[in-house]
Structure formats: C-alpha cells, structure tokens
mmCIF file of C-alpha atoms in Angstrom:
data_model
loop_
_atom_site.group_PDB
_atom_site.id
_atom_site.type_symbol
_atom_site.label_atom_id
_atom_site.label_comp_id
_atom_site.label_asym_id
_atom_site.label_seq_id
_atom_site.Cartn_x
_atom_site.Cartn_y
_atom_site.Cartn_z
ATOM 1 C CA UNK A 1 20.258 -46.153 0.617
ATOM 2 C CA UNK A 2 19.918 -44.844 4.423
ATOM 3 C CA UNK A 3 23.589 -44.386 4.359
ATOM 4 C CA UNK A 4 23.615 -42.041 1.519
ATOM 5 C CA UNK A 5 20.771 -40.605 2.849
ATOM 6 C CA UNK A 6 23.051 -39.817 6.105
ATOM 7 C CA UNK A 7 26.287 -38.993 4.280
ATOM 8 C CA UNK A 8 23.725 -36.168 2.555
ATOM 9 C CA UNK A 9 22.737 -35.089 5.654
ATOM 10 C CA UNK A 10 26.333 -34.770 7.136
ATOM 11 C CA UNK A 11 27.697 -33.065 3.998
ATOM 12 C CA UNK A 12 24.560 -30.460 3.957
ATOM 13 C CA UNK A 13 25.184 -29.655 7.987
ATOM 14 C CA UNK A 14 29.404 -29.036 7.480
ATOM 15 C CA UNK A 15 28.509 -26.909 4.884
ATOM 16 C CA UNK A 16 26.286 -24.772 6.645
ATOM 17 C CA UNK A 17 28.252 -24.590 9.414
ATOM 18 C CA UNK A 18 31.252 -23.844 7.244
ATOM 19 C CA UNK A 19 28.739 -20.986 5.829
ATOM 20 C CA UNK A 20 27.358 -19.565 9.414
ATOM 21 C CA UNK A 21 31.129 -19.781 11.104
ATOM 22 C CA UNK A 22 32.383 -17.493 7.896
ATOM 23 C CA UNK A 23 29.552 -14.962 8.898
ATOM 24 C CA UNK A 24 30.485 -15.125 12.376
ATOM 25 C CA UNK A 25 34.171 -14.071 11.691
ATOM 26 C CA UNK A 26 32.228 -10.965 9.407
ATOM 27 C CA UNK A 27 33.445 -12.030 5.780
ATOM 28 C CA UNK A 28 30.088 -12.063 4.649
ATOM 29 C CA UNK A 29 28.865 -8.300 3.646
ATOM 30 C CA UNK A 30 25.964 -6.375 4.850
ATOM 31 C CA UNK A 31 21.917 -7.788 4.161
ATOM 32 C CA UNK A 32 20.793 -4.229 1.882
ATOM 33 C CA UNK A 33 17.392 -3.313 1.782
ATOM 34 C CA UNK A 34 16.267 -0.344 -0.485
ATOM 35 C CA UNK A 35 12.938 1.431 1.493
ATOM 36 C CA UNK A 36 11.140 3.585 -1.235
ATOM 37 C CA UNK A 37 8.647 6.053 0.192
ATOM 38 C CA UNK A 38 6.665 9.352 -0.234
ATOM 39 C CA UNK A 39 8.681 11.136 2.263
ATOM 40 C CA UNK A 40 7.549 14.560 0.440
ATOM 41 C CA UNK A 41 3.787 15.409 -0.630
ATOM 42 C CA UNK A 42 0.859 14.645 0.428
ATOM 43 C CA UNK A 43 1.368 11.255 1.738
ATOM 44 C CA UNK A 44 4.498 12.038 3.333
ATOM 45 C CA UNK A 45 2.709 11.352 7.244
ATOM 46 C CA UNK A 46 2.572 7.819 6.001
ATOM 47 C CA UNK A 47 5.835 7.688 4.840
ATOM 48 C CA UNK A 48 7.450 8.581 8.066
ATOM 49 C CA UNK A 49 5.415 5.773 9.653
ATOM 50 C CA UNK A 50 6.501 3.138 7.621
ATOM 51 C CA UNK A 51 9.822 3.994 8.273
ATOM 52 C CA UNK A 52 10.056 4.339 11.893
ATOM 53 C CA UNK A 53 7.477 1.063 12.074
ATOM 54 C CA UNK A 54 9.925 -1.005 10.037
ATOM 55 C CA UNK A 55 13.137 0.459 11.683
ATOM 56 C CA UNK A 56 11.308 -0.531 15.156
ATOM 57 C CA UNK A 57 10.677 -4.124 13.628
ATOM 58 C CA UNK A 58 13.790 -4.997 12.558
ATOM 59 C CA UNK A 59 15.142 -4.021 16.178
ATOM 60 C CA UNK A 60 12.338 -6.336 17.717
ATOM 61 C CA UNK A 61 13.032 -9.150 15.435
ATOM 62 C CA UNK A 62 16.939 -9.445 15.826
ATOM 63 C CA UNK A 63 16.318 -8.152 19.783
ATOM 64 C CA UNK A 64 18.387 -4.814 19.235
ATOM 65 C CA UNK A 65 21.626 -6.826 17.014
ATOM 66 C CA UNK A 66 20.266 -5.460 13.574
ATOM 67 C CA UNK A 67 21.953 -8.627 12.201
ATOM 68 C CA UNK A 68 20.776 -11.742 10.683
ATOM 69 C CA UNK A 69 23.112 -14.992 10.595
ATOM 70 C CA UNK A 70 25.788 -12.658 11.001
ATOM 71 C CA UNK A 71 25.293 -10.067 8.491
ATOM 72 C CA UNK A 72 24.939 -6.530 9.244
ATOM 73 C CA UNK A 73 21.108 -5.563 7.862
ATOM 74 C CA UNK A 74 21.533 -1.554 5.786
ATOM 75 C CA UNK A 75 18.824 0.418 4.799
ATOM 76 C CA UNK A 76 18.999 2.211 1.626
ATOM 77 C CA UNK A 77 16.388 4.832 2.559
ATOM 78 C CA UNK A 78 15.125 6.698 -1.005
ATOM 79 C CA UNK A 79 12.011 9.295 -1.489
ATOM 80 C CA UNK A 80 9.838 9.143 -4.253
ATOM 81 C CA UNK A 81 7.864 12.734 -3.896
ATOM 82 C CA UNK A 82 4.736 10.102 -4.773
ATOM 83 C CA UNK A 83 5.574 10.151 -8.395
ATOM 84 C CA UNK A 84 5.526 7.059 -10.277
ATOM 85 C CA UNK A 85 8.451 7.987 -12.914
ATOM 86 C CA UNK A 86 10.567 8.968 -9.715
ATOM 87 C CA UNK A 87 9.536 5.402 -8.033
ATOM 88 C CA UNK A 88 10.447 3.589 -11.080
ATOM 89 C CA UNK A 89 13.939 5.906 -10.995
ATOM 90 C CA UNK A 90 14.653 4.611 -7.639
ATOM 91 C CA UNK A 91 13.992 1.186 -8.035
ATOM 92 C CA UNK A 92 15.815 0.507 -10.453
ATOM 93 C CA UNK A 93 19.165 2.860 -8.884
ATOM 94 C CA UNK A 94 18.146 0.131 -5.523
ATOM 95 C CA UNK A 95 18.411 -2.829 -7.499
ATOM 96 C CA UNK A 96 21.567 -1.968 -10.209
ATOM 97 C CA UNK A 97 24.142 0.457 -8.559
ATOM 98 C CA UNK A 98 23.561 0.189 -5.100
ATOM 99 C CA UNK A 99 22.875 -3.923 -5.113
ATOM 100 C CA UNK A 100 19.777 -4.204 -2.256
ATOM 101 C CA UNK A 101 18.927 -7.601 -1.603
ATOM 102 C CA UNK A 102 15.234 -7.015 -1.684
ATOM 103 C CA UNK A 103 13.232 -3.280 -1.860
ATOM 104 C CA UNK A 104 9.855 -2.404 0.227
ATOM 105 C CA UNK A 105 7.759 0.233 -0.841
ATOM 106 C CA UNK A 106 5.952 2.679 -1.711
ATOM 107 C CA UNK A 107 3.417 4.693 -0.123
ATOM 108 C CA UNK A 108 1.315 6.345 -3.313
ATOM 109 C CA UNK A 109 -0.435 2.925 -4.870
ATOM 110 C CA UNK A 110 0.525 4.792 -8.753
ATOM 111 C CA UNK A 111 4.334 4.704 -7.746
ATOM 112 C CA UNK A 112 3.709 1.165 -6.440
ATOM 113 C CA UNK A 113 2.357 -0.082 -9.834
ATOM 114 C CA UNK A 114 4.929 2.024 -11.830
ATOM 115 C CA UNK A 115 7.562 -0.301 -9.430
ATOM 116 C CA UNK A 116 6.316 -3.641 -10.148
ATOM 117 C CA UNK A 117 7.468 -4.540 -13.530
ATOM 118 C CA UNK A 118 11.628 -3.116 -12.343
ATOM 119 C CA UNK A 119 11.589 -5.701 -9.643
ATOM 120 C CA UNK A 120 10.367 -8.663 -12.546
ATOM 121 C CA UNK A 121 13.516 -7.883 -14.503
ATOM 122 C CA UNK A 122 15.493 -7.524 -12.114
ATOM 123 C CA UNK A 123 13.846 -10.810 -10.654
ATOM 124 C CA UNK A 124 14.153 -9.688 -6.999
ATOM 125 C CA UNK A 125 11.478 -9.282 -4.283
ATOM 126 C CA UNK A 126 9.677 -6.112 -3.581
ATOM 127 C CA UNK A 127 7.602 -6.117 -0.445
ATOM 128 C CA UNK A 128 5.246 -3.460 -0.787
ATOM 129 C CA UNK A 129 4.014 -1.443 1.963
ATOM 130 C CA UNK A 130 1.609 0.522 2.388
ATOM 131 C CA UNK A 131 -0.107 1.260 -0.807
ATOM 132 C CA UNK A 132 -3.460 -0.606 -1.077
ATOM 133 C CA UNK A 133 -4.195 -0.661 -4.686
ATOM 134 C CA UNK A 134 -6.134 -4.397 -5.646
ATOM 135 C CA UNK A 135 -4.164 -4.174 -8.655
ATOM 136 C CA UNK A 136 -1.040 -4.053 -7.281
ATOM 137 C CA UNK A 137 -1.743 -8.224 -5.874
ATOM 138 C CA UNK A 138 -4.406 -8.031 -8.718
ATOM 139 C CA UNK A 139 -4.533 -7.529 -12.517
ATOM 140 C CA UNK A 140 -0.451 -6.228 -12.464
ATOM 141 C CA UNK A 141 1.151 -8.480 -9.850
ATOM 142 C CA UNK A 142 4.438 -10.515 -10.851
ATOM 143 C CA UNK A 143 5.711 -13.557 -9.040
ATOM 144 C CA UNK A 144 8.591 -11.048 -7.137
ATOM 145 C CA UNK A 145 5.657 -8.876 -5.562
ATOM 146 C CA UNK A 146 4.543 -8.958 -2.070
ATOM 147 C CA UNK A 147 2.097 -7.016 0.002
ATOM 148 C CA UNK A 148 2.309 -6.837 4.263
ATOM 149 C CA UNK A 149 -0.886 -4.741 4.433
ATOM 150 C CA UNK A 150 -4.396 -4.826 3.997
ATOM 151 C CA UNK A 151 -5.833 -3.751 0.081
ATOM 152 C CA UNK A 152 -8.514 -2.075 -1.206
ATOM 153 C CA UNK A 153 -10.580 -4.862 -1.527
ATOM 154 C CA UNK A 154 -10.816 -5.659 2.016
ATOM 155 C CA UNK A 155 -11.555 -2.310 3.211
ATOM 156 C CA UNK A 156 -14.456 -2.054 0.647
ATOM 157 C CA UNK A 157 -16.057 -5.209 1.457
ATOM 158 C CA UNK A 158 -16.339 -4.598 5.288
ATOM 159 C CA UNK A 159 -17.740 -1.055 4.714
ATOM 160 C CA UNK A 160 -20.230 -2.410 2.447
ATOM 161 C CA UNK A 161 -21.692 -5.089 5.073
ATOM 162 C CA UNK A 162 -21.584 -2.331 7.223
ATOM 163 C CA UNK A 163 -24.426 -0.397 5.307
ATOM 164 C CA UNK A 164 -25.455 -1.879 2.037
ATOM 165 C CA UNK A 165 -28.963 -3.490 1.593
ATOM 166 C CA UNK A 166 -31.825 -2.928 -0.906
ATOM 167 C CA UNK A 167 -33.261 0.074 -0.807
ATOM 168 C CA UNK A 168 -30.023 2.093 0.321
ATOM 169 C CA UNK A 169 -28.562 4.826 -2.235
ATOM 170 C CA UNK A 170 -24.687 5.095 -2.461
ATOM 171 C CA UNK A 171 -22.270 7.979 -3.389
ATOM 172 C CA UNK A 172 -18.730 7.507 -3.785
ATOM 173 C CA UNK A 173 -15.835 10.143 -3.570
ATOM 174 C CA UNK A 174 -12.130 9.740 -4.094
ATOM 175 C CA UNK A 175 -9.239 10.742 -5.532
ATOM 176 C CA UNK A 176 -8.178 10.308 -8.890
ATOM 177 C CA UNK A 177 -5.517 7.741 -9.180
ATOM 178 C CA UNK A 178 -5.367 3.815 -8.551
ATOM 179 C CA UNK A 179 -5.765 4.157 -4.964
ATOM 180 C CA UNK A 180 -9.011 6.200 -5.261
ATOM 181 C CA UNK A 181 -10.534 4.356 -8.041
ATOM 182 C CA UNK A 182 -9.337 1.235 -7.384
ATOM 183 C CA UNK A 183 -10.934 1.385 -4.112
ATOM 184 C CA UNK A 184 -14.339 2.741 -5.579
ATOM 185 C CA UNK A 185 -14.926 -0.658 -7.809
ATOM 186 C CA UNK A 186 -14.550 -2.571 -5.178
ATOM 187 C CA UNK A 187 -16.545 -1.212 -3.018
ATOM 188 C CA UNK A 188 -19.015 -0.784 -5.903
ATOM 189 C CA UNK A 189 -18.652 -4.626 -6.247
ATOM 190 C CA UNK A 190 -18.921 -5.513 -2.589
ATOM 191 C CA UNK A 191 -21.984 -3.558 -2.051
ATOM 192 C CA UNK A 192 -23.708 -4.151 -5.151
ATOM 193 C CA UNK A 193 -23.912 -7.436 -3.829
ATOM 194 C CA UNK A 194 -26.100 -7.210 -0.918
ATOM 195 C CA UNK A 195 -28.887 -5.072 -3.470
ATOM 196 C CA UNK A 196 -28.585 -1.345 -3.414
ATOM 197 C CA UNK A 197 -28.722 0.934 -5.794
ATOM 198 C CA UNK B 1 -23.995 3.173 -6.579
ATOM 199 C CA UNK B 2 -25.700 6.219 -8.487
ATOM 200 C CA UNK B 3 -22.388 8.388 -8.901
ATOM 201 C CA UNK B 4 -19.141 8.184 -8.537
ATOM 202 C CA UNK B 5 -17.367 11.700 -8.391
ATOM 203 C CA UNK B 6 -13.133 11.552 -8.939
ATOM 204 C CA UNK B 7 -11.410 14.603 -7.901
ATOM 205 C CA UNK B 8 -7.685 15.573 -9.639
ATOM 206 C CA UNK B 9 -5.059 14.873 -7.017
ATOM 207 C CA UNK B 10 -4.149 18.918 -7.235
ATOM 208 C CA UNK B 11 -7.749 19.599 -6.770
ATOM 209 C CA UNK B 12 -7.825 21.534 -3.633
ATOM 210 C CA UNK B 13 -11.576 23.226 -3.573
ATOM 211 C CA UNK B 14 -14.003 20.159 -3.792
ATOM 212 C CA UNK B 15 -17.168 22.048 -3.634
ATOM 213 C CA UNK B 16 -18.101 21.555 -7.122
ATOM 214 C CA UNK B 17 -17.548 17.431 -6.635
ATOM 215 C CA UNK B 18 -19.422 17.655 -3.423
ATOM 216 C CA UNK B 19 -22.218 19.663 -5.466
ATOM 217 C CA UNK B 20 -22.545 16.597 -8.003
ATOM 218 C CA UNK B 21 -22.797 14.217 -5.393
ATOM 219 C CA UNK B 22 -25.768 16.167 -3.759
ATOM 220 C CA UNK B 23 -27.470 16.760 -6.644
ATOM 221 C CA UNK B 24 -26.996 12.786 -7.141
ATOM 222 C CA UNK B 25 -28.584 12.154 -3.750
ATOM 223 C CA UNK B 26 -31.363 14.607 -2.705
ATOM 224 C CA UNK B 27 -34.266 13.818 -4.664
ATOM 225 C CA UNK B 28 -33.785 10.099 -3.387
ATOM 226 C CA UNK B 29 -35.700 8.594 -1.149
ATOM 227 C CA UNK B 30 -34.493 6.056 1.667
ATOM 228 C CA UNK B 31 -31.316 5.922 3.608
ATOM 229 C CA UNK B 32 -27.675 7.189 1.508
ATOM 230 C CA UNK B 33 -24.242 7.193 2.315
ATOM 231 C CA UNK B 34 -21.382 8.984 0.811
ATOM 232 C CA UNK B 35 -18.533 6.252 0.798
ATOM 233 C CA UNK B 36 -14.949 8.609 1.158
ATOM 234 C CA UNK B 37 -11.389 7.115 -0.237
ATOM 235 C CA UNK B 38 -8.871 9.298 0.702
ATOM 236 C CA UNK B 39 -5.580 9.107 1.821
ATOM 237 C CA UNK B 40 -3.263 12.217 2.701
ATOM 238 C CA UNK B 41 -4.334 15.874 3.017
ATOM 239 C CA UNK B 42 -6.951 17.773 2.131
ATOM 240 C CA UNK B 43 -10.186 15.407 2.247
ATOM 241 C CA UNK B 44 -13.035 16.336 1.300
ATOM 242 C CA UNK B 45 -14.891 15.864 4.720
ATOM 243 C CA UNK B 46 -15.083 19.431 5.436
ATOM 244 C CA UNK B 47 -15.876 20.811 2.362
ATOM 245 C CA UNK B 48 -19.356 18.415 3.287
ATOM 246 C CA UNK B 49 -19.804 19.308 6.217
ATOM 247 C CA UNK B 50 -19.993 23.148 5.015
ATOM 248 C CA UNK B 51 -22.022 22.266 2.500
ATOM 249 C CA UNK B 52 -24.392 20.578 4.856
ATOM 250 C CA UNK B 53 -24.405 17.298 2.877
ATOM 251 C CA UNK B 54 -26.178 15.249 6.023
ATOM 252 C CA UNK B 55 -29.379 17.536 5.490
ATOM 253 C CA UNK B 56 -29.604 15.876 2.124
ATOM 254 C CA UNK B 57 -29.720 12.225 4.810
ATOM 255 C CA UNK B 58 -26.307 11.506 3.565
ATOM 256 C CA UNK B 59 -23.913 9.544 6.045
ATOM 257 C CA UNK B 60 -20.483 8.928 5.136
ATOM 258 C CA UNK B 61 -19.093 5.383 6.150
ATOM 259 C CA UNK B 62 -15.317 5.794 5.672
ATOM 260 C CA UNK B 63 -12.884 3.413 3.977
ATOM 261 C CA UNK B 64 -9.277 5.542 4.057
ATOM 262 C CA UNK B 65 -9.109 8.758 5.379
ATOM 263 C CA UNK B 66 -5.875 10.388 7.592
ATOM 264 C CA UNK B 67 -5.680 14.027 8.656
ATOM 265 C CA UNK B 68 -1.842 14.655 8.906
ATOM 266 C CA UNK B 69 -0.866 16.317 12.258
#
C-alpha cells in the first residue's frame, strides 16, 4: 500500500515537473484575461480605476515578471459604454473568438447581471469587479461567478447602525437600475430592523 | 422608510425627486435622514442642498456616492 502510495507521489511530481520545465522553455501560450468595463459614460472614473488597480496588482503579485508558471499573463481590455446588451456582446466575443481564460468585470451592476448567465455556458469564471449589486452573489449568481468587492448589502447595513432607531424617519434616493434599487432594499431591510419608520 | 424616490439614469434635473422626498419628510416629527445611492455623475447632493432639504431636519448618511474629477 505505502509503496503505491509513493510510486503515486513520484509519478504526480515528474509530471509536473515535465509540465513547469515545458513552460520554462515558453511552449506553453499566454494566461488571457478579458477586463470588461464602463470605460465611456457615467461610470467611466471607475472604470479607469479598476484598470490601472488591477494592472498595478498583477505587477505586485508576479514582482514586475507579468508571468505565472511561465506563461505570459494578456489582457484583453473591452468597454461596455455601461450597457448591458453591449456587456453581454463582449463577454461572449472574450470567451468564444478571442479564448480568455477567465473575464473580470463590469463596472455598471445591470451589465454585470446581463454577464452572468454567458460565463454559465460558457462554464468559465468571471470575477466581477466593481459592481455591487446583492443580486449579482444573490438571487442571479451561478457557480462560475465571483465578486472581489464589497456589495450592496454591506454598505446598507453599516449605514443603518449608523442612524436607525425607533422614532427616526428615513428617505431614500437612488438611481434607477439594480445598483440603485438593489441598494435601497437593503438598506430598507437593515434599518427596518433596529425600529424606524 | 416612508418613500423611496428612483430617478431615470438620463434624469439630469432632480428637483422634482428631491421635492417628493421633502414633501415625504417635513410634516414629520423627530430626527430624518435622506439615505443617497449613487454612483457616477450627477448626484443629487446639490440639487438638496439648493433646495435647502436640511431645513426640513433632513441629514443624509451616504452609502455610494463619487464626484468624478
């Protein structure tokens, strides 16, 4: 038993050597990540963030190489205009001509939900970052979607301890899409709570 | 919560929203907050401040809100 347990062992470390010394000599092609963002509209400031943010992580995390086991990491680097038609567009162009390994985005939480289903089909991750929508992790989430940030949620629910208590009266205003409303019932929720009106 | 006011993302004059959400408020008595979620340009902070929604005892605890420079 321990000897086939070692033999395992020996054949599962010569393979991945064999595997990292073919990266080494550069066989291997490029790691592609599709980036979808609102680089035009009214989100576009966060847009621009996210990009120089993520371009300034990957340098920190592979200390300048912008390589990982050997493979040359490419960004695919697509805008949106915020529109969730456009988003879905992109996605799917990421994922079926231009092969990305993996997509993060979008910026405009409607885009972001219009992107989940593309990346369940297509069974391959998308990271999203920065939209904030609960739904997006919530109701609409599929096993392929992650979120870096903070949502919706989590921003209502501090803001509510901050001032709700009985006897307080509450007003909300936001915009009208998934971000805005999305972030109204939960705050509605949180505060409700604690026993204003 | 006694109103929740949604304004069309190519709103870009929010003083009728900010109207509702005074006439909401100003015959109540006890301490009220306006609670903004906003992201991108053109809140509608200043469109309340003009409209002088604090005399009304409103305060505005913010969730999401980013002026673009």
């Amino acid at each position: 038993m321990l000897l086939k347990k070692r033999l395992k062992i020996v054949i599962l470390v010569t393979f991945t050597m064999l595997l990292t010394q073919s990266w080494v000599w550069g066989a291997e092609p490029p790691l592609k990540i599709g980036i979808v963002q609102g680089f035009s509209g009214a989100l576009e400031a966060y847009a621009k963030q996210m990009l120089t943010g993520f371009k300034m992580g990957l340098e920190y995390g592979t200390k300048g190489k912008n390589e990982v086991m050997g493979r040359k990491i490419e960004l695919v680097v697509e805008d949106d205009q915020i529109k969730p038609d456009i988003a879905k567009r992109l996605i799917t162009k990421l994922y079926a001509d231009d092969k990305v390994d993996m997509v993060v985005g979008t910026t405009s939480s409607a885009a972001a939900l219009a992107m989940l289903p593309v990346a369940l089909e297509f069974k391959k991750i998308l990271l999203v970052e920065p939209a904030v929508a609960d739904s997006i992790t919530g109701s609409a989430w599929n096993r392929y979607i992650f979120r870096t940030g903070r949502n919706s949620g989590q921003d209502a629910i501090s803001n509510a301890k901050a001032v709700a208590k009985p006897g307080v009266f509450l007003a909300a205003i936001a915009q009208d899409y998934a971000f805005g409303r999305d972030g109204v019932a939960a705050y509605k929720e949180a505060a409700e709570k604690l026993g204003p009106r | 919560m006694i109103h929740e006011e949604y304004c069309p993302m190519a709103q870009t004059d929010h003083t009728s929203s900010v109207q509702r959400i005074i006439d909401a408020l100003k015959n109540k008595v006890g301490e009220k907050y306006v609670f903004v979620v906003w992201a991108g340009k053109n809140p509608p902070i200043e469109q309340m401040a003009v409209m002088k929604v604090e005399k009304y005892g409103s305060r505005l605890p913010l969730v999401e809100i980013f002026f673009p420079f």
